[in-house]
Tab-separated table of C-alpha atoms in Angstrom:
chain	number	residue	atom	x	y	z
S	140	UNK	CA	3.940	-3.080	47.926
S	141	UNK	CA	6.257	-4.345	50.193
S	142	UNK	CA	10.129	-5.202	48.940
S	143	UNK	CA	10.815	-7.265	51.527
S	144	UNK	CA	8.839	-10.761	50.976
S	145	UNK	CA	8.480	-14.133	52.516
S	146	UNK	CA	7.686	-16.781	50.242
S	147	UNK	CA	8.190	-19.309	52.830
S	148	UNK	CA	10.498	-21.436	50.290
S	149	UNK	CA	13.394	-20.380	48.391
S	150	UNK	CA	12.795	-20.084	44.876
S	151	UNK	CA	14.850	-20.699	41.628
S	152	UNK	CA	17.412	-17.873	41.755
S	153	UNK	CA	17.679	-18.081	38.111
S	154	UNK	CA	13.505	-17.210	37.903
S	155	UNK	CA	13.378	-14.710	40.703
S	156	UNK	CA	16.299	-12.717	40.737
S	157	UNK	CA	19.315	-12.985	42.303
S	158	UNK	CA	20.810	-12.648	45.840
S	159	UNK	CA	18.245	-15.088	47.538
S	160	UNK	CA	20.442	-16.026	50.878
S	161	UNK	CA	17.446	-16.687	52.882
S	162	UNK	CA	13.735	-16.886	53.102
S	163	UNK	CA	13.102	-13.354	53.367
S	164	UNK	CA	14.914	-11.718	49.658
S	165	UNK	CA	15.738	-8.071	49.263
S	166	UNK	CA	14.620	-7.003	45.894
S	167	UNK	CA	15.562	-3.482	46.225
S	168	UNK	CA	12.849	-2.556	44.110
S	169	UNK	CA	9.874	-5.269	43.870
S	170	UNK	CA	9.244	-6.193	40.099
S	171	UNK	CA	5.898	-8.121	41.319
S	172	UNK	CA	3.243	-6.104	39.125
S	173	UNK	CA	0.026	-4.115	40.588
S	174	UNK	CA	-1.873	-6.909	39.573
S	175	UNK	CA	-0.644	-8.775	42.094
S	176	UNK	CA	1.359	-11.934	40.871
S	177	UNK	CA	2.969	-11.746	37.729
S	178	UNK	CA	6.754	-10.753	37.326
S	179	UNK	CA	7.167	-7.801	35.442
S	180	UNK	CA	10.783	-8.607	34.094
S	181	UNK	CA	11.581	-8.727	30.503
S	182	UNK	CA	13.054	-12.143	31.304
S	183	UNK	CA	15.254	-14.002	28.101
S	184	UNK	CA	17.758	-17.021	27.939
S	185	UNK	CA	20.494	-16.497	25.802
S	186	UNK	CA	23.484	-18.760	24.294
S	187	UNK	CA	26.596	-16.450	24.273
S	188	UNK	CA	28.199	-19.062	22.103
S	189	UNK	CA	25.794	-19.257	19.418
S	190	UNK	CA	26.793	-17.497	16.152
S	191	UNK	CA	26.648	-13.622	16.557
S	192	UNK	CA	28.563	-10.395	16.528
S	193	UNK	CA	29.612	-10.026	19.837
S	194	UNK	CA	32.083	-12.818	21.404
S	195	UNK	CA	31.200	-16.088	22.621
S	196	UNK	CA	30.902	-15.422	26.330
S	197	UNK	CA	29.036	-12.227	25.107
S	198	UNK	CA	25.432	-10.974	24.642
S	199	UNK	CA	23.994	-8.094	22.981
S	200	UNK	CA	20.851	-6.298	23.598
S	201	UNK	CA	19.503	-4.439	20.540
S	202	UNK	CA	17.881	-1.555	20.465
S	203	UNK	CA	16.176	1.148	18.462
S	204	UNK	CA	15.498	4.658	18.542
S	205	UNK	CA	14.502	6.311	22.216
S	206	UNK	CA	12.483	5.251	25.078
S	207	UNK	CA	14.614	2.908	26.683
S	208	UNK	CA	15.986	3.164	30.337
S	209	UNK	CA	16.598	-0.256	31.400
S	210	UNK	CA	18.507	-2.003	34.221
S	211	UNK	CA	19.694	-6.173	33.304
S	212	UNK	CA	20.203	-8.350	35.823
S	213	UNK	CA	21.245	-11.640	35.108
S	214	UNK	CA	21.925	-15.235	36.740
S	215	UNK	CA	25.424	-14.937	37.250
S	216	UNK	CA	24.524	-12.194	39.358
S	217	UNK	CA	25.642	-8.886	37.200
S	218	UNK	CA	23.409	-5.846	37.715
S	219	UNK	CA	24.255	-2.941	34.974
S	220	UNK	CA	21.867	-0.221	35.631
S	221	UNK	CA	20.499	2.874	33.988
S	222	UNK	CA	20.731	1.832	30.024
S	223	UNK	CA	19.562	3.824	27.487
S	224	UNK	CA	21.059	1.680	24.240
S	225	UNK	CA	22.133	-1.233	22.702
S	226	UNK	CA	24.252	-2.875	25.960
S	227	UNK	CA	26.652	-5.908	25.563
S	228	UNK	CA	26.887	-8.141	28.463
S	229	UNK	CA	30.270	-10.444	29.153
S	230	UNK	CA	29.763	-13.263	31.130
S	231	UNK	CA	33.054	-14.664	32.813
S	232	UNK	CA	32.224	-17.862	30.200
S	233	UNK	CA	30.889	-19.369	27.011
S	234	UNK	CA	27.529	-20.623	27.959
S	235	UNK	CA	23.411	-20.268	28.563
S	236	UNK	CA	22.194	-17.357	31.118
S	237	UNK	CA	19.006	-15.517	31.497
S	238	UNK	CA	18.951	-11.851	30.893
S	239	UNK	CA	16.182	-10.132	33.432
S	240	UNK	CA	15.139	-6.423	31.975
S	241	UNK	CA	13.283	-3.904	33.962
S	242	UNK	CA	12.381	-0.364	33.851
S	243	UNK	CA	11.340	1.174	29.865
S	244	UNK	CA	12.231	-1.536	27.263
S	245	UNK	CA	10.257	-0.708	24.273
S	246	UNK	CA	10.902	-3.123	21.740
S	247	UNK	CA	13.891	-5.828	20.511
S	248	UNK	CA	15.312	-4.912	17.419
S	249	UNK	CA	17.591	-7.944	16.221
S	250	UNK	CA	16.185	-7.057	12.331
S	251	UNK	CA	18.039	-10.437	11.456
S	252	UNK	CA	21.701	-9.158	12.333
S	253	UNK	CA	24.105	-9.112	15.531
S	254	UNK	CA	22.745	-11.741	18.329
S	255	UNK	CA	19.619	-13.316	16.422
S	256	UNK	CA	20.618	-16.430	17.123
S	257	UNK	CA	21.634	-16.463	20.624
S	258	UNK	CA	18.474	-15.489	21.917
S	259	UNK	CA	16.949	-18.783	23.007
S	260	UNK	CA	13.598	-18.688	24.985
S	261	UNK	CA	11.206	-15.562	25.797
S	262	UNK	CA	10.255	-16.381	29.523
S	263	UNK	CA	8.401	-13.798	30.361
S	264	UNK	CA	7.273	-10.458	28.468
S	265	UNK	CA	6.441	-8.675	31.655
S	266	UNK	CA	7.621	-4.660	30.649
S	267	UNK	CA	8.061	-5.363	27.359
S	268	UNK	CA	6.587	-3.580	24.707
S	269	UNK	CA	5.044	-1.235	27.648
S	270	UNK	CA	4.039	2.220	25.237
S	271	UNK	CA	5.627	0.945	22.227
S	272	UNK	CA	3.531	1.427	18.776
S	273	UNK	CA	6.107	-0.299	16.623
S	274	UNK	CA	7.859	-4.119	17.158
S	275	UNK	CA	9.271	-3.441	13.913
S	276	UNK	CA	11.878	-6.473	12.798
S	277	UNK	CA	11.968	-7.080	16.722
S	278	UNK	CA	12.872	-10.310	16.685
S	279	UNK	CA	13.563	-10.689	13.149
S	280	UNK	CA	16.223	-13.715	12.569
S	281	UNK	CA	15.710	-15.025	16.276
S	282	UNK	CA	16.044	-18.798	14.570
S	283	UNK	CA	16.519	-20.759	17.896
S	284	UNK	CA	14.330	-18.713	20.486
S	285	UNK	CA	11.134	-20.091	21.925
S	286	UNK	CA	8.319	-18.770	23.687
S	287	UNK	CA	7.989	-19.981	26.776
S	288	UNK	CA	6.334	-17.242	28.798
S	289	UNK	CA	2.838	-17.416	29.807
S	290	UNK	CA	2.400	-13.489	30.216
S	291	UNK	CA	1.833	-11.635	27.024
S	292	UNK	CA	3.186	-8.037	27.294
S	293	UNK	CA	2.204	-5.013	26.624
S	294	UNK	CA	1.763	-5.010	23.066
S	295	UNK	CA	-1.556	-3.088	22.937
S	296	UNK	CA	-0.378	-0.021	21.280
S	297	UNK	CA	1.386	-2.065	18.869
S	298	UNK	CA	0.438	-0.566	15.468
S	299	UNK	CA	3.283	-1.844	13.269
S	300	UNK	CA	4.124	-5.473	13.247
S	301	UNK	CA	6.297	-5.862	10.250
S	302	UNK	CA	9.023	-8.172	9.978
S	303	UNK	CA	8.850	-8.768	13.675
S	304	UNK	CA	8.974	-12.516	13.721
S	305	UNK	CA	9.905	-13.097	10.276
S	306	UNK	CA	12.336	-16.691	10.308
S	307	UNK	CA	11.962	-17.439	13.811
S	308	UNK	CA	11.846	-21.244	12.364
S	309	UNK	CA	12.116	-22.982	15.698
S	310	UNK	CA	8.598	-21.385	16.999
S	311	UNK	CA	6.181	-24.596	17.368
S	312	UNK	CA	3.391	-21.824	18.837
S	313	UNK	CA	2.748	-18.520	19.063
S	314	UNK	CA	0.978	-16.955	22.529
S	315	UNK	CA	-2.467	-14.445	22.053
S	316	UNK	CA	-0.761	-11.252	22.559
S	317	UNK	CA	-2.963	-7.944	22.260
S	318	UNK	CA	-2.789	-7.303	18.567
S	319	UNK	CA	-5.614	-5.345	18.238
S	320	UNK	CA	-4.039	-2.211	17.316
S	321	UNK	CA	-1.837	-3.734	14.457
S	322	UNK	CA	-2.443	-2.346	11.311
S	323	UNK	CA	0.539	-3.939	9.365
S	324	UNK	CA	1.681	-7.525	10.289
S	325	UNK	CA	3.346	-7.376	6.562
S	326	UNK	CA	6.202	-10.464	6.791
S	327	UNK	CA	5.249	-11.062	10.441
S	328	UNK	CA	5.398	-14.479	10.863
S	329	UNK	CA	7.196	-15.169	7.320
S	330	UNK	CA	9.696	-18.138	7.242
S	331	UNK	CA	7.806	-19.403	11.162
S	332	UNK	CA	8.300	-22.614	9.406
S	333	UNK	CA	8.107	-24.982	12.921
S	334	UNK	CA	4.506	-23.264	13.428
S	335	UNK	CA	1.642	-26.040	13.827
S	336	UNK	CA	-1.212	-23.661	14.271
S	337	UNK	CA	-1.967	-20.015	15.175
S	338	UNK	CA	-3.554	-18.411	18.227
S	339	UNK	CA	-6.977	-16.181	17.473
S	340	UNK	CA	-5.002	-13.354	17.447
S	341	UNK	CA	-6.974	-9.789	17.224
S	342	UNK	CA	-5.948	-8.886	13.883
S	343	UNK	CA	-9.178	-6.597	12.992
S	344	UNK	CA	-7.396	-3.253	12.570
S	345	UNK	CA	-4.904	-5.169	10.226
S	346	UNK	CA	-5.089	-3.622	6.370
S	347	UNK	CA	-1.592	-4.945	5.323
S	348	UNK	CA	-1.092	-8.825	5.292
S	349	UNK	CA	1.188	-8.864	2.814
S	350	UNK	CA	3.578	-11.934	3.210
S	351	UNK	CA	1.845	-12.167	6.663
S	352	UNK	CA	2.697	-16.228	6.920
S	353	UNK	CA	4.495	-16.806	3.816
S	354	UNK	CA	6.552	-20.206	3.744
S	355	UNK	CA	5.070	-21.257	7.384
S	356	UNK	CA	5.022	-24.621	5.782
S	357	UNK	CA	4.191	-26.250	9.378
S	358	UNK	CA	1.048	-25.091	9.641
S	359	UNK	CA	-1.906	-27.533	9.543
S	360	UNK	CA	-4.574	-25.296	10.257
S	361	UNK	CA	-5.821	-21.698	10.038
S	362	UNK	CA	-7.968	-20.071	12.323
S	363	UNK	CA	-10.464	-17.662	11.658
S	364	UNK	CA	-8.397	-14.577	11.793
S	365	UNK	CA	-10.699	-11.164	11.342
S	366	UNK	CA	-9.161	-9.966	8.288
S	367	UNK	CA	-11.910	-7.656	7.201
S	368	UNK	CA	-9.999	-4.597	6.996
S	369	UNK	CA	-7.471	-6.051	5.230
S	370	UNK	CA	-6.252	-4.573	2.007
S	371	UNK	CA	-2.874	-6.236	1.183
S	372	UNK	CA	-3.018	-10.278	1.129
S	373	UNK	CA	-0.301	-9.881	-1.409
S	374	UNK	CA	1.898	-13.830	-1.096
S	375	UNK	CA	0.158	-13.653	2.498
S	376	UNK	CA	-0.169	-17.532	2.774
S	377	UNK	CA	2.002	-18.734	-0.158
S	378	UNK	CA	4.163	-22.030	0.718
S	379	UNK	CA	1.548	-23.071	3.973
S	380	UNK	CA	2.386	-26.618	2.174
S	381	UNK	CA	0.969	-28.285	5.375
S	382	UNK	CA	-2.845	-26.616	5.295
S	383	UNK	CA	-4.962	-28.752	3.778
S	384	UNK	CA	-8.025	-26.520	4.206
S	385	UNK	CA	-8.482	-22.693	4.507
S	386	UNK	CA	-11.227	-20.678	6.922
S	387	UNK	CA	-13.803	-18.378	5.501
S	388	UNK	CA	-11.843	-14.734	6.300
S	389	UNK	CA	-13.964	-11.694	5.480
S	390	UNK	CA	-11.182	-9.836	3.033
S	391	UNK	CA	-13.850	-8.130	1.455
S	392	UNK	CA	-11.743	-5.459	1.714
S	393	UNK	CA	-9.035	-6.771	-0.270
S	394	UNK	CA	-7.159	-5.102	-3.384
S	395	UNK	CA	-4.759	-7.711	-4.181
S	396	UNK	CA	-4.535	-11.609	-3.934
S	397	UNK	CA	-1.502	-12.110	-6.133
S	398	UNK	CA	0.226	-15.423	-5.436
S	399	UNK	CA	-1.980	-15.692	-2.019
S	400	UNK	CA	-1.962	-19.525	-1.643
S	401	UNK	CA	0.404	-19.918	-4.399
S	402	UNK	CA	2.201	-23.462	-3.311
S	403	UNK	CA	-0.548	-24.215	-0.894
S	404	UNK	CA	0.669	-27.681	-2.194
S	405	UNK	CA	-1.633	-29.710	0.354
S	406	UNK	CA	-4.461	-26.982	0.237
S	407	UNK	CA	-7.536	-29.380	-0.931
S	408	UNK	CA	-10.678	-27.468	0.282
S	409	UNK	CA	-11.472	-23.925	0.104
S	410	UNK	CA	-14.830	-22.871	1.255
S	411	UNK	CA	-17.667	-21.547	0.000
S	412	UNK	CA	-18.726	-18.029	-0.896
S	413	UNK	CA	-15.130	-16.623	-0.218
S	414	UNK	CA	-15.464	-14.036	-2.269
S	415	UNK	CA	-19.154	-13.206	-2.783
S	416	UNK	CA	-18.604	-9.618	-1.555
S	417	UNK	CA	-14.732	-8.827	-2.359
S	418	UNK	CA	-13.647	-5.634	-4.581
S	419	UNK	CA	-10.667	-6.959	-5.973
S	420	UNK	CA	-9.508	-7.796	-9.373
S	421	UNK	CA	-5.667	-9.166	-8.781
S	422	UNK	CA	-6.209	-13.204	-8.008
S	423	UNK	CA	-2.950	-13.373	-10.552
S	424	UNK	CA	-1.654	-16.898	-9.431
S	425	UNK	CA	-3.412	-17.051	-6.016
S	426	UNK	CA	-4.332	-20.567	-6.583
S	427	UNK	CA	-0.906	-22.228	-8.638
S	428	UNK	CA	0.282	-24.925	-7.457
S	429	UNK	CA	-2.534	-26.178	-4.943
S	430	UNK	CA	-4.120	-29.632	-4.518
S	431	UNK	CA	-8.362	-28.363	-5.203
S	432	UNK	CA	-10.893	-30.423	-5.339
S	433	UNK	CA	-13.396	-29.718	-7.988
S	434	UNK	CA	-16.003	-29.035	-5.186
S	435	UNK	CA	-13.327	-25.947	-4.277
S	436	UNK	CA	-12.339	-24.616	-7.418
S	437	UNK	CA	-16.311	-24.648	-8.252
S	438	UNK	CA	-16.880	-22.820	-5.223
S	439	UNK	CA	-14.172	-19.916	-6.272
S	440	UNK	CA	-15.504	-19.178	-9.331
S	441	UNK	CA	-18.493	-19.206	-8.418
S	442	UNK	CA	-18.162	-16.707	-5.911
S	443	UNK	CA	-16.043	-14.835	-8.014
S	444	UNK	CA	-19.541	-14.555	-9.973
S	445	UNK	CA	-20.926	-13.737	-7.162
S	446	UNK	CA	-18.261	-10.503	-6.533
S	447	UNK	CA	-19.823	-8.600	-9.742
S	448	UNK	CA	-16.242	-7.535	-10.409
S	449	UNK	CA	-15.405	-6.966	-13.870
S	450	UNK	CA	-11.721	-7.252	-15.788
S	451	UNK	CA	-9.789	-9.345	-12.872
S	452	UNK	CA	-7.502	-12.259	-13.635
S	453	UNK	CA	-7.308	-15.093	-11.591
S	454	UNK	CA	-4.938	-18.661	-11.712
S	455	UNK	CA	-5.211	-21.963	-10.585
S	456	UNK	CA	-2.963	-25.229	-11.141
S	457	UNK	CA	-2.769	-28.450	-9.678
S	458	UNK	CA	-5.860	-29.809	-8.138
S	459	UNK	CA	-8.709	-30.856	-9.860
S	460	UNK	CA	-10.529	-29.111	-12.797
S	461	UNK	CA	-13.648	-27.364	-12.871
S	462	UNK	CA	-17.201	-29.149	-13.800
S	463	UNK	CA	-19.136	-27.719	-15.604
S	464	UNK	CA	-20.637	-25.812	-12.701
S	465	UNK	CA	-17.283	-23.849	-12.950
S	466	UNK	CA	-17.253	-23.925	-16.318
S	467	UNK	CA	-20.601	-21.861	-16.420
S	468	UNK	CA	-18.607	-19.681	-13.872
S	469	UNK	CA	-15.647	-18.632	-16.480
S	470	UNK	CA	-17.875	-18.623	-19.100
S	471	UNK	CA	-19.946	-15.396	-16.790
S	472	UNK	CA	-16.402	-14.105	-15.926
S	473	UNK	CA	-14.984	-13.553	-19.206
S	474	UNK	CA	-17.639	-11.405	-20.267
S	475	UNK	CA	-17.123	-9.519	-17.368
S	476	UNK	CA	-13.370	-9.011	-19.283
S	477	UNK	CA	-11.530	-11.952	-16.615
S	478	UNK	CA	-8.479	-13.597	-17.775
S	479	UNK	CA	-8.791	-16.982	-16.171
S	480	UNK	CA	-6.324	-20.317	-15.944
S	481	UNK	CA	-7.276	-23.394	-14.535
S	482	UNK	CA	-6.398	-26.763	-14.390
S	483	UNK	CA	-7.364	-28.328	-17.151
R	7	UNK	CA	-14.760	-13.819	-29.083
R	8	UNK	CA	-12.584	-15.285	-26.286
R	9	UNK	CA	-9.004	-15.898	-26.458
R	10	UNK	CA	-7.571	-19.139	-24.835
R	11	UNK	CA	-5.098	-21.357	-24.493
R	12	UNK	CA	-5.501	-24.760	-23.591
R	13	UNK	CA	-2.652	-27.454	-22.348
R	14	UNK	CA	-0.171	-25.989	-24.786
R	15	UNK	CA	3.017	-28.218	-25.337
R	16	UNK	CA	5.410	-26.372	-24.558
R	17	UNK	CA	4.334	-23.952	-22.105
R	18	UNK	CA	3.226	-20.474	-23.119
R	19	UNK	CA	3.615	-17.282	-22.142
R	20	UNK	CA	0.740	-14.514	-22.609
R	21	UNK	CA	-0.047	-11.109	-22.285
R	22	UNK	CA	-3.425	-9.756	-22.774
R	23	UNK	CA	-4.606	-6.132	-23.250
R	24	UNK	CA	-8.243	-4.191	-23.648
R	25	UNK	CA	-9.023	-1.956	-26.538
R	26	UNK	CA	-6.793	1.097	-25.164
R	27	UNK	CA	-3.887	-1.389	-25.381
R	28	UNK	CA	-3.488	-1.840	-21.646
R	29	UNK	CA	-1.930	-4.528	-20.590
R	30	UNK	CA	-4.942	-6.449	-18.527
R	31	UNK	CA	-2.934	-10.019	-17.370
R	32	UNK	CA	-0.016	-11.765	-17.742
R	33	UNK	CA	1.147	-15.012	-17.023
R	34	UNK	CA	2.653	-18.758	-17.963
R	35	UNK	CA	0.172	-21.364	-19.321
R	36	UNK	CA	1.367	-24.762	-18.356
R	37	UNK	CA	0.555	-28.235	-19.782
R	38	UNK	CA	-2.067	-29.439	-17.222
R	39	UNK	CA	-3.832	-25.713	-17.607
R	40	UNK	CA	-6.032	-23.992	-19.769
R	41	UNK	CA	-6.638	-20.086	-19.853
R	42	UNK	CA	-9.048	-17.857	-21.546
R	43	UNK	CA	-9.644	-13.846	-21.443
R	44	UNK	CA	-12.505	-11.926	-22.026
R	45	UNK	CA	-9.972	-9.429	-23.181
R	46	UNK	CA	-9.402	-8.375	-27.200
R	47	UNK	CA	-5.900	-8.735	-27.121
R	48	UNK	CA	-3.516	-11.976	-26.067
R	49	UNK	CA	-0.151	-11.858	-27.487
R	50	UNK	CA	1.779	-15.481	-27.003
R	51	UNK	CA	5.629	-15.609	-26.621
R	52	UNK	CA	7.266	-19.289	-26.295
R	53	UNK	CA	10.142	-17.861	-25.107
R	54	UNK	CA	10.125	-16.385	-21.298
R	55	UNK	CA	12.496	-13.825	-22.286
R	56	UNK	CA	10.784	-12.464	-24.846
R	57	UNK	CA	7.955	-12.617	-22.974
R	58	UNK	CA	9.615	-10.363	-20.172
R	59	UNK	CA	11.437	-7.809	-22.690
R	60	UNK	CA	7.933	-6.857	-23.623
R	61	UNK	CA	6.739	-6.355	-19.942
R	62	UNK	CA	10.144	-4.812	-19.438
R	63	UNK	CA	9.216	-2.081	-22.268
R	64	UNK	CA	5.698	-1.366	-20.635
R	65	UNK	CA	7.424	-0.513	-17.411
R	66	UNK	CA	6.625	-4.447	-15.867
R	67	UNK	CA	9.187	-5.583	-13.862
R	68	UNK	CA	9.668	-9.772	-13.045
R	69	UNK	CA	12.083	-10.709	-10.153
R	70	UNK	CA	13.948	-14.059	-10.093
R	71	UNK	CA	13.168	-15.596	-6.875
R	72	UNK	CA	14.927	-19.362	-6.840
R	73	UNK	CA	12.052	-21.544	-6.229
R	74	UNK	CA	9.195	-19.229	-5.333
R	75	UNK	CA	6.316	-18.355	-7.548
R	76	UNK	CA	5.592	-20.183	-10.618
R	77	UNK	CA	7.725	-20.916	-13.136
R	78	UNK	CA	10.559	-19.188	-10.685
R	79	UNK	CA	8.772	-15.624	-11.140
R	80	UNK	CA	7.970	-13.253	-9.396
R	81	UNK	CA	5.785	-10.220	-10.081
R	82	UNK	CA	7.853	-7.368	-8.618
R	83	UNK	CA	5.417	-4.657	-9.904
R	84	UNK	CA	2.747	-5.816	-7.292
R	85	UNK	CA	3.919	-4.132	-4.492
R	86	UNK	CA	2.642	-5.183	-0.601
């Protein structure tokens, strides 16, 4: 591939790099991917003069662990080449630049410290992630950044999510990156409280969902995830006060519910045959604090019936009561050796 | 014979064990609720903290979290 390259048009210096002085730019290297098309920049807006560690016409890149050799460019024209760590960028003021990465950048690591909060928009993913396994607490604390790219990484060796978007509150949407080799996406999306709805990610080699979207109280819907392997749903969906209805998931393979849809406030219907086929015994407060119809909380017990378990425990409050249909439901459970509370 | 409690004024507190003594469940029992157990066992307590000295002593741990889980517990045993 070619660095030198006529687009016929100039184009926004602050997308495509800097140093455009004519039609025909020098990239010195071309960051134009094999595909053919798509910028391969780790490309990010920051605020220097957002609350952080480093000073207010700074920026802070954090890192973690090995694997990183990384140039930055940015749109005041700075080039620092060759970095292997954390690297702090000054910019001659207080204001909002984007940050263009290239070369090995394996994963963010803000973990809810240092420049969290300065970190704006994500405008492109391009080398990012590119051999990581872990996103660990990546972007952990990132309150005001957005999403904005229409690329989605490299995020298919990803096997640890944890943490990494926990209380990124100003995330409306989330894009369908490869998460198909994520086993643990425990407190992933925790505290995304500005989230409307969720992509079909590929969550099937996920076993840990533990706190997975606690307190996402934006979200009105739920898609249907595959959870099958999951073993951990442990506060998973607790505080989604916005869903008013819940998918059938397969977490057949399930050990503990405890507090799952606990303050599911708005959470009226639940479906059917849930948990015909789950192994679990630990439904301790998964349904406080809901809004069930009777239709729903029927349905549960029923298929908790259905299950053959014996000795679990399972709560529910708010909502409606069970007929009688559910009623013959307990009535089967407790002489499996259930504890049960419903609304009464 | 099945132990319950139903829309007890004010709330209760249980624990319930099997024949070995185990503890089975635990929980809060509020005034729009009723519970029952197939277990043998169900010890009431109308006071939270005596409730929790007793979990305490059988190696149960509760963790104050402000205004998450119900009745402002949660169940710190249950690990992820």
């Amino acid at each position: 591939m070619a660095n030198n390259i006529n687009f016929g048009k100039i184009y926004d210096s602050t997308w495509w790099g800097v140093g455009v002085t004519s039609n025909t730019i020098n990239w010195g290297k071309s960051y134009l991917d094999l595909a053919g098309g798509g910028d391969e920049r780790f490309i990010i807006t920051v605020k220097t003069d957002n609350a952080g560690t480093s000073a207010t016409n700074q920026f802070t890149i954090p890192t973690n662990g090995t694997g990183y050799n990384y140039d930055i460019t940015t749109s005041d024209g700075q080039t620092i080449l060759a970095n292997t760590e954390d690297t702090t960028i000054e910019f001659p003021t207080a204001g909002t630049y984007d940050v263009f990465i290239s070369g090995s950048f394996p994963q963010c690591y803000f973990n809810n410290v240092g420049d969290a909060q300065k970190l704006l928009d994500i405008k492109n993913f391009g080398i990012y992630a590119l051999g990581s396994t872990s996103q660990e607490r990546a972007f952990f604390g990132c309150s005001n950044m957005v999403i904005s790219a229409t690329d989605i990484g490299h995020f298919e060796n990803v096997t640890s999510f944890f943490l990494a978007w926990r209380d990124c509150s100003s995330l409306t949407s989330f894009p369908l990156l490869d998460t198909s080799s994520g086993d643990n996406f425990a407190f992933a999306w925790r505290d995304c409280s500005s989230l409307t709805s969720f992509p079909l990610l590929d969550t099937s080699s996920g076993n840990n969902f533990g706190y997975a979207w606690r307190d996402c109280s934006s979200l009105t819907s739920f898609p249907l995830l595959d959870t099958s392997s999951g073993i951990s749903f442990f506060q998973a969906w607790q505080d989604c006060s916005s869903l008013t209805s819940f998918p059938l998931l397969d977490t057949s393979s399930g050990i503990s519910f405890f507090q799952a849809w606990l303050s599911c406030s708005s959470l009226t219907s639940f479906p059917a045959n849930a948990f015909d086929t789950n192994i679990a015994t630990n439904y301790t407060d998964s349904f406080n604090t809901t809004n069930l119809s009777t239709q729903s909380i029927d349905d549960i017990l029923v298929s908790l019936v259905a299950s053959g378990v014996l000795n679990g425990t399972f709560n529910q409050s708010g909502g409606q009561a069970p007929s009688a249909t559910g009623q013959n439901a307990i009535t089967t459970l407790l002489g499996r050796g259930w504890t049960i509370a419903t609304t009464a | 014979m099945i132990n319950e409690i139903k829309k007890p004024e004010p709330i209760k507190y249980y624990i319930v064990r099997n024949n070995e003594n185990k503890i089975m469940a635990y929980g809060v029992v509020g005034q729009n609720q009723q519970m029952q157990t197939g277990q043998p066992i169900m010890d009431t307590y109308l006071n939270e903290i005596d409730w929790q000295n007793v979990l305490l002593e059988e190696g149960i741990e509760l963790e104050e979290e402000g205004s998450h889980g119900f009745a402002g517990v949660n169940y710190q045993n249950f690990k992820v």
